[in-house]
Amino acid sequence: MLSKNIVLIGFMGTGKSSVGKQLAKKMNRSWVDVDHKIEDETKLKISEIFEKKGEPYFRYLEKAAIEQLSREKNLVITTGGGAVLDESNIANLKKNGVLIALWATPETIFKRVKESRNRPLLKGEDMKTNIESLLEARCSYYEKADKKFMTDGKTALQVAGEILAWLETDEFEFGKDWF
Ligand code: S3P
């Protein structure tokens, strides 16, 4: 039985948390969201951490949380959109996990995040342009995943189903060193 963690990476608004929650339910696993873990432990919202302590401090907390979660097994882990910018986070997550990137077009991302007040990096005059430029700068990091899934026009349940089907394919099971 596959015991590696299933790790969802991807840009803000690609549906990582909603899909992760559904996937964990389908796989009968615990779901841990890195940002939720940080918020629970600090008793602060992500936006408050950015505001009061700055982004480097948030990245430090993110790295520590990832390091800790990477030592566990059988989890569905969802990460913040910037988690993969740090090489050591990717290395840790890959050590004991399958990395799956969720993708969406800038238009879909904008529709999904435009009301959000807990995404400090998208604050500013022109959210759409912020999304486009940040997405372009980060694409190559999300490409480091073992597999990617488009989420435009799909429900979280549909995407979770696609991921599960992929995880169950022979090609995947035998093509990787699981244990
Ligand atoms: C960030 C994405 C956010 C959160 C923080 C930074 C990023 O998570 O970790 O605001 O750098 O892209 P979501 O991807 O869940 O919105």
Coordinates of N, CA, C and O and ligand atoms in Angstrom, one line a residue, residues 9-17 33-36 38 46-47 50 55 58-59 62 78-85 113 116 118-122 134 138 142, ligand 1:
I9 N 1.0 21.1 -4.5 CA 1.6 22.4 -4.7 C 0.9 23.2 -5.8 O 0.1 22.6 -6.5
G10 N 1.2 24.4 -5.9 CA 0.6 25.2 -7.0 C 0.3 26.6 -6.5 O 0.4 26.9 -5.3
F11 N 0.0 27.5 -7.5 CA -0.2 28.9 -7.2 C -1.5 29.1 -6.4 O -2.3 28.2 -6.3
M12 N -1.5 30.2 -5.7 CA -2.7 30.6 -5.0 C -4.0 30.4 -5.9 O -3.9 30.8 -7.0
G13 N -5.0 29.9 -5.3 CA -6.3 29.9 -6.1 C -6.3 28.7 -7.1 O -7.2 28.7 -7.9
T14 N -5.4 27.8 -7.0 CA -5.5 26.7 -8.0 C -6.3 25.5 -7.3 O -6.6 24.5 -7.9
G15 N -6.7 25.7 -6.1 CA -7.7 24.8 -5.4 C -7.0 23.7 -4.5 O -7.6 22.7 -4.2
K16 N -5.8 24.0 -4.1 CA -5.0 23.0 -3.3 C -5.8 22.5 -2.1 O -5.9 21.3 -1.9
S17 N -6.3 23.5 -1.3 CA -7.0 23.1 -0.1 C -8.3 22.4 -0.3 O -8.5 21.3 0.3
D33 N -2.9 21.1 6.2 CA -2.6 22.3 5.3 C -1.5 23.0 6.1 O -1.6 23.4 7.2
V34 N -0.4 23.3 5.4 CA 0.8 24.0 6.0 C 0.4 25.3 6.6 O 0.7 25.7 7.7
D35 N -0.4 26.1 5.8 CA -0.8 27.4 6.3 C -1.7 27.3 7.5 O -1.6 28.1 8.5
H36 N -2.6 26.4 7.5 CA -3.5 26.2 8.7 C -2.7 25.8 9.9 O -2.9 26.3 11.0
I38 N 0.4 26.6 10.5 CA 1.1 27.8 11.0 C 0.1 28.7 11.7 O 0.4 29.3 12.8
I46 N -2.4 34.3 8.4 CA -1.2 34.5 7.5 C -1.0 36.0 7.2 O 0.1 36.5 7.3
S47 N -2.1 36.7 6.9 CA -2.0 38.1 6.6 C -1.4 38.9 7.8 O -0.6 39.8 7.6
F50 N 2.4 38.3 8.0 CA 3.1 39.1 7.0 C 3.2 40.5 7.5 O 4.2 41.2 7.4
E55 N 7.5 38.9 5.6 CA 7.5 37.6 4.8 C 8.6 36.7 5.2 O 8.4 35.5 5.3
F58 N 7.5 34.5 8.0 CA 6.5 33.5 7.5 C 7.3 32.4 6.8 O 6.9 31.2 7.0
R59 N 8.2 32.7 6.0 CA 9.0 31.6 5.2 C 9.7 30.7 6.2 O 9.8 29.5 6.0
E62 N 7.1 28.5 7.7 CA 6.7 27.5 6.6 C 7.7 26.4 6.4 O 7.3 25.2 6.4
T78 N -1.2 19.9 2.0 CA -1.4 21.0 1.0 C -0.5 22.2 1.5 O -0.3 22.4 2.7
T79 N 0.1 22.8 0.5 CA 1.1 23.8 0.8 C 0.7 25.2 0.3 O -0.2 25.3 -0.6
G80 N 1.3 26.3 0.8 CA 1.0 27.6 0.3 C 1.7 27.7 -1.0 O 2.7 27.0 -1.3
G81 N 1.3 28.7 -1.8 CA 1.8 28.8 -3.2 C 3.3 29.1 -3.3 O 3.9 28.9 -4.3
G82 N 3.9 29.6 -2.2 CA 5.3 30.0 -2.3 C 6.2 29.0 -1.7 O 7.4 29.1 -1.7
A83 N 5.6 27.9 -1.1 CA 6.4 26.9 -0.4 C 7.5 26.3 -1.3 O 8.6 26.0 -0.8
V84 N 7.3 26.2 -2.6 CA 8.2 25.5 -3.5 C 9.3 26.4 -3.9 O 10.2 25.9 -4.7
L85 N 9.3 27.6 -3.5 CA 10.4 28.5 -4.0 C 11.7 28.2 -3.3 O 12.8 28.6 -3.7
V113 N -9.8 34.1 -6.3 CA -9.1 34.8 -5.1 C -9.5 36.3 -5.0 O -9.1 36.9 -4.0
S116 N -10.5 37.4 -1.6 CA -9.7 37.0 -0.5 C -9.0 38.1 0.2 O -8.4 39.0 -0.4
N118 N -6.9 37.2 2.9 CA -5.8 36.6 3.6 C -4.7 36.2 2.7 O -4.0 35.2 2.9
R119 N -4.5 36.9 1.6 CA -3.4 36.6 0.6 C -2.6 37.9 0.4 O -2.7 38.6 -0.6
P120 N -1.7 38.2 1.3 CA -0.9 39.4 1.3 C -0.2 39.7 0.0 O 0.0 40.8 -0.4
L121 N 0.3 38.6 -0.7 CA 1.1 38.9 -1.9 C 0.2 39.4 -3.0 O 0.8 39.8 -4.0
L122 N -1.1 39.3 -2.9 CA -1.9 39.7 -4.0 C -2.5 41.1 -3.8 O -3.4 41.6 -4.5
L134 N 3.4 37.1 -11.1 CA 3.9 36.2 -10.1 C 3.8 34.8 -10.6 O 4.7 33.9 -10.4
R138 N 6.8 32.0 -11.3 CA 6.9 30.8 -10.4 C 6.6 29.5 -11.2 O 6.8 28.4 -10.6
Y142 N 6.7 25.1 -10.1 CA 5.6 24.2 -10.0 C 5.8 23.0 -11.0 O 5.3 21.9 -10.8
Ligands
S3P1 C1 1.6 32.4 -0.6 C2 0.4 31.7 -0.7 C3 -0.5 31.5 0.4 C4 0.2 31.7 1.7 C5 0.9 33.0 1.7 C6 2.0 33.1 0.6 C7 2.5 32.5 -1.8 O1 -1.2 30.3 0.3 O2 1.0 30.7 2.0 O3 0.0 34.1 1.6 O4 3.7 32.9 -1.7 O5 2.0 32.2 -2.9 P1 -2.2 29.8 -0.8 O6 -1.5 29.3 -2.0 O7 -3.0 28.7 -0.1 O8 -3.1 31.0 -1.0

